[in-house]
mmCIF file with all atom_site columns, C-alpha atoms in Angstrom:
data_model
loop_
_atom_site.group_PDB
_atom_site.id
_atom_site.type_symbol
_atom_site.label_atom_id
_atom_site.label_alt_id
_atom_site.label_comp_id
_atom_site.label_asym_id
_atom_site.label_entity_id
_atom_site.label_seq_id
_atom_site.pdbx_PDB_ins_code
_atom_site.Cartn_x
_atom_site.Cartn_y
_atom_site.Cartn_z
_atom_site.occupancy
_atom_site.B_iso_or_equiv
_atom_site.pdbx_formal_charge
_atom_site.auth_seq_id
_atom_site.auth_comp_id
_atom_site.auth_asym_id
_atom_site.auth_atom_id
_atom_site.pdbx_PDB_model_num
ATOM 1  C CA . UNK A 1 1  ? 55.421 -33.305 35.697 1.00 0.00 ? 24  UNK A CA 1
ATOM 2  C CA . UNK A 1 2  ? 51.749 -33.405 36.427 1.00 0.00 ? 25  UNK A CA 1
ATOM 3  C CA . UNK A 1 3  ? 49.612 -30.560 35.092 1.00 0.00 ? 26  UNK A CA 1
ATOM 4  C CA . UNK A 1 4  ? 48.034 -28.391 37.764 1.00 0.00 ? 27  UNK A CA 1
ATOM 5  C CA . UNK A 1 5  ? 44.342 -27.517 37.462 1.00 0.00 ? 28  UNK A CA 1
ATOM 6  C CA . UNK A 1 6  ? 43.573 -24.142 35.890 1.00 0.00 ? 29  UNK A CA 1
ATOM 7  C CA . UNK A 1 7  ? 42.215 -21.692 38.495 1.00 0.00 ? 30  UNK A CA 1
ATOM 8  C CA . UNK A 1 8  ? 38.647 -20.512 37.719 1.00 0.00 ? 31  UNK A CA 1
ATOM 9  C CA . UNK A 1 9  ? 39.778 -16.895 37.206 1.00 0.00 ? 32  UNK A CA 1
ATOM 10 C CA . UNK A 1 10 ? 42.067 -18.067 34.369 1.00 0.00 ? 33  UNK A CA 1
ATOM 11 C CA . UNK A 1 11 ? 39.680 -20.579 32.748 1.00 0.00 ? 34  UNK A CA 1
ATOM 12 C CA . UNK A 1 12 ? 38.228 -18.137 30.189 1.00 0.00 ? 35  UNK A CA 1
ATOM 13 C CA . UNK A 1 13 ? 41.438 -16.289 29.363 1.00 0.00 ? 36  UNK A CA 1
ATOM 14 C CA . UNK A 1 14 ? 43.005 -16.226 25.910 1.00 0.00 ? 37  UNK A CA 1
ATOM 15 C CA . UNK A 1 15 ? 46.094 -18.416 25.742 1.00 0.00 ? 38  UNK A CA 1
ATOM 16 C CA . UNK A 1 16 ? 49.348 -17.420 24.048 1.00 0.00 ? 39  UNK A CA 1
ATOM 17 C CA . UNK A 1 17 ? 52.683 -19.043 23.395 1.00 0.00 ? 40  UNK A CA 1
ATOM 18 C CA . UNK A 1 18 ? 55.553 -16.593 23.798 1.00 0.00 ? 41  UNK A CA 1
ATOM 19 C CA . UNK A 1 19 ? 59.237 -17.356 23.346 1.00 0.00 ? 42  UNK A CA 1
ATOM 20 C CA . UNK A 1 20 ? 61.614 -15.661 25.783 1.00 0.00 ? 43  UNK A CA 1
ATOM 21 C CA . UNK A 1 21 ? 65.370 -15.829 25.893 1.00 0.00 ? 44  UNK A CA 1
ATOM 22 C CA . UNK A 1 22 ? 66.964 -17.132 29.084 1.00 0.00 ? 45  UNK A CA 1
ATOM 23 C CA . UNK A 1 23 ? 67.640 -13.647 30.474 1.00 0.00 ? 46  UNK A CA 1
ATOM 24 C CA . UNK A 1 24 ? 63.998 -12.564 30.078 1.00 0.00 ? 47  UNK A CA 1
ATOM 25 C CA . UNK A 1 25 ? 62.780 -15.824 31.585 1.00 0.00 ? 48  UNK A CA 1
ATOM 26 C CA . UNK A 1 26 ? 65.029 -15.293 34.615 1.00 0.00 ? 49  UNK A CA 1
ATOM 27 C CA . UNK A 1 27 ? 63.793 -11.700 34.924 1.00 0.00 ? 50  UNK A CA 1
ATOM 28 C CA . UNK A 1 28 ? 60.175 -12.885 34.894 1.00 0.00 ? 51  UNK A CA 1
ATOM 29 C CA . UNK A 1 29 ? 60.944 -15.519 37.521 1.00 0.00 ? 52  UNK A CA 1
ATOM 30 C CA . UNK A 1 30 ? 62.700 -12.964 39.751 1.00 0.00 ? 53  UNK A CA 1
ATOM 31 C CA . UNK A 1 31 ? 59.875 -10.445 39.335 1.00 0.00 ? 54  UNK A CA 1
ATOM 32 C CA . UNK A 1 32 ? 57.242 -13.042 40.209 1.00 0.00 ? 55  UNK A CA 1
ATOM 33 C CA . UNK A 1 33 ? 59.144 -13.890 43.376 1.00 0.00 ? 56  UNK A CA 1
ATOM 34 C CA . UNK A 1 34 ? 59.734 -10.242 44.351 1.00 0.00 ? 57  UNK A CA 1
ATOM 35 C CA . UNK A 1 35 ? 56.121 -9.278  43.630 1.00 0.00 ? 58  UNK A CA 1
ATOM 36 C CA . UNK A 1 36 ? 54.737 -12.271 45.488 1.00 0.00 ? 59  UNK A CA 1
ATOM 37 C CA . UNK A 1 37 ? 52.657 -13.513 42.553 1.00 0.00 ? 60  UNK A CA 1
ATOM 38 C CA . UNK A 1 38 ? 52.213 -17.151 41.692 1.00 0.00 ? 61  UNK A CA 1
ATOM 39 C CA . UNK A 1 39 ? 53.128 -17.110 38.009 1.00 0.00 ? 62  UNK A CA 1
ATOM 40 C CA . UNK A 1 40 ? 55.122 -15.394 35.312 1.00 0.00 ? 63  UNK A CA 1
ATOM 41 C CA . UNK A 1 41 ? 51.822 -14.922 33.462 1.00 0.00 ? 64  UNK A CA 1
ATOM 42 C CA . UNK A 1 42 ? 50.613 -12.754 36.351 1.00 0.00 ? 65  UNK A CA 1
ATOM 43 C CA . UNK A 1 43 ? 53.762 -10.615 36.035 1.00 0.00 ? 66  UNK A CA 1
ATOM 44 C CA . UNK A 1 44 ? 53.024 -10.166 32.325 1.00 0.00 ? 67  UNK A CA 1
ATOM 45 C CA . UNK A 1 45 ? 49.364 -9.260  33.006 1.00 0.00 ? 68  UNK A CA 1
ATOM 46 C CA . UNK A 1 46 ? 50.441 -6.641  35.548 1.00 0.00 ? 69  UNK A CA 1
ATOM 47 C CA . UNK A 1 47 ? 53.071 -5.288  33.133 1.00 0.00 ? 70  UNK A CA 1
ATOM 48 C CA . UNK A 1 48 ? 50.437 -4.917  30.405 1.00 0.00 ? 71  UNK A CA 1
ATOM 49 C CA . UNK A 1 49 ? 48.181 -3.033  32.814 1.00 0.00 ? 72  UNK A CA 1
ATOM 50 C CA . UNK A 1 50 ? 51.001 -0.698  33.793 1.00 0.00 ? 73  UNK A CA 1
ATOM 51 C CA . UNK A 1 51 ? 51.973 -0.104  30.178 1.00 0.00 ? 74  UNK A CA 1
ATOM 52 C CA . UNK A 1 52 ? 48.360 0.593   29.167 1.00 0.00 ? 75  UNK A CA 1
ATOM 53 C CA . UNK A 1 53 ? 48.100 3.143   31.987 1.00 0.00 ? 76  UNK A CA 1
ATOM 54 C CA . UNK A 1 54 ? 51.385 4.797   30.970 1.00 0.00 ? 77  UNK A CA 1
ATOM 55 C CA . UNK A 1 55 ? 50.378 5.018   27.299 1.00 0.00 ? 78  UNK A CA 1
ATOM 56 C CA . UNK A 1 56 ? 46.992 6.548   28.202 1.00 0.00 ? 79  UNK A CA 1
ATOM 57 C CA . UNK A 1 57 ? 48.647 9.092   30.508 1.00 0.00 ? 80  UNK A CA 1
ATOM 58 C CA . UNK A 1 58 ? 51.174 10.002  27.800 1.00 0.00 ? 81  UNK A CA 1
ATOM 59 C CA . UNK A 1 59 ? 48.306 10.472  25.332 1.00 0.00 ? 82  UNK A CA 1
ATOM 60 C CA . UNK A 1 60 ? 46.765 12.932  27.807 1.00 0.00 ? 83  UNK A CA 1
ATOM 61 C CA . UNK A 1 61 ? 49.995 14.912  28.086 1.00 0.00 ? 84  UNK A CA 1
ATOM 62 C CA . UNK A 1 62 ? 51.511 13.359  31.211 1.00 0.00 ? 85  UNK A CA 1
ATOM 63 C CA . UNK A 1 63 ? 55.049 12.082  31.558 1.00 0.00 ? 86  UNK A CA 1
ATOM 64 C CA . UNK A 1 64 ? 56.387 9.288   33.737 1.00 0.00 ? 87  UNK A CA 1
ATOM 65 C CA . UNK A 1 65 ? 59.018 10.303  36.274 1.00 0.00 ? 88  UNK A CA 1
ATOM 66 C CA . UNK A 1 66 ? 60.726 8.283   38.978 1.00 0.00 ? 89  UNK A CA 1
ATOM 67 C CA . UNK A 1 67 ? 61.832 10.415  41.899 1.00 0.00 ? 90  UNK A CA 1
ATOM 68 C CA . UNK A 1 68 ? 64.292 9.241   44.536 1.00 0.00 ? 91  UNK A CA 1
ATOM 69 C CA . UNK A 1 69 ? 63.970 11.622  47.455 1.00 0.00 ? 92  UNK A CA 1
ATOM 70 C CA . UNK A 1 70 ? 66.863 10.078  49.354 1.00 0.00 ? 93  UNK A CA 1
ATOM 71 C CA . UNK A 1 71 ? 69.291 10.608  46.476 1.00 0.00 ? 94  UNK A CA 1
ATOM 72 C CA . UNK A 1 72 ? 67.473 13.715  45.229 1.00 0.00 ? 95  UNK A CA 1
ATOM 73 C CA . UNK A 1 73 ? 67.291 12.440  41.663 1.00 0.00 ? 96  UNK A CA 1
ATOM 74 C CA . UNK A 1 74 ? 64.555 12.361  39.043 1.00 0.00 ? 97  UNK A CA 1
ATOM 75 C CA . UNK A 1 75 ? 64.463 10.115  36.001 1.00 0.00 ? 98  UNK A CA 1
ATOM 76 C CA . UNK A 1 76 ? 61.999 10.581  33.182 1.00 0.00 ? 99  UNK A CA 1
ATOM 77 C CA . UNK A 1 77 ? 60.886 7.544   31.198 1.00 0.00 ? 100 UNK A CA 1
ATOM 78 C CA . UNK A 1 78 ? 61.130 8.533   27.534 1.00 0.00 ? 101 UNK A CA 1
ATOM 79 C CA . UNK A 1 79 ? 60.855 5.179   25.744 1.00 0.00 ? 102 UNK A CA 1
ATOM 80 C CA . UNK A 1 80 ? 57.050 5.066   25.497 1.00 0.00 ? 103 UNK A CA 1
#
């Protein structure tokens, strides 16, 4: 296929080659669609931002909890 032009906001970004298995590639594709972003790279950039925030909050003594009010459940993320 024909290469698309690089958008100006991505022109000065570092470039990486990352190998993903088929399952991870499908997850990235599905996330990009669900999030309404135009690329899997954008999903990865957002994931890095979220992870950086979570690590900083953990360093400051916070914990990450997902609360489902409808089901009245709470789940703590402990893998960080």
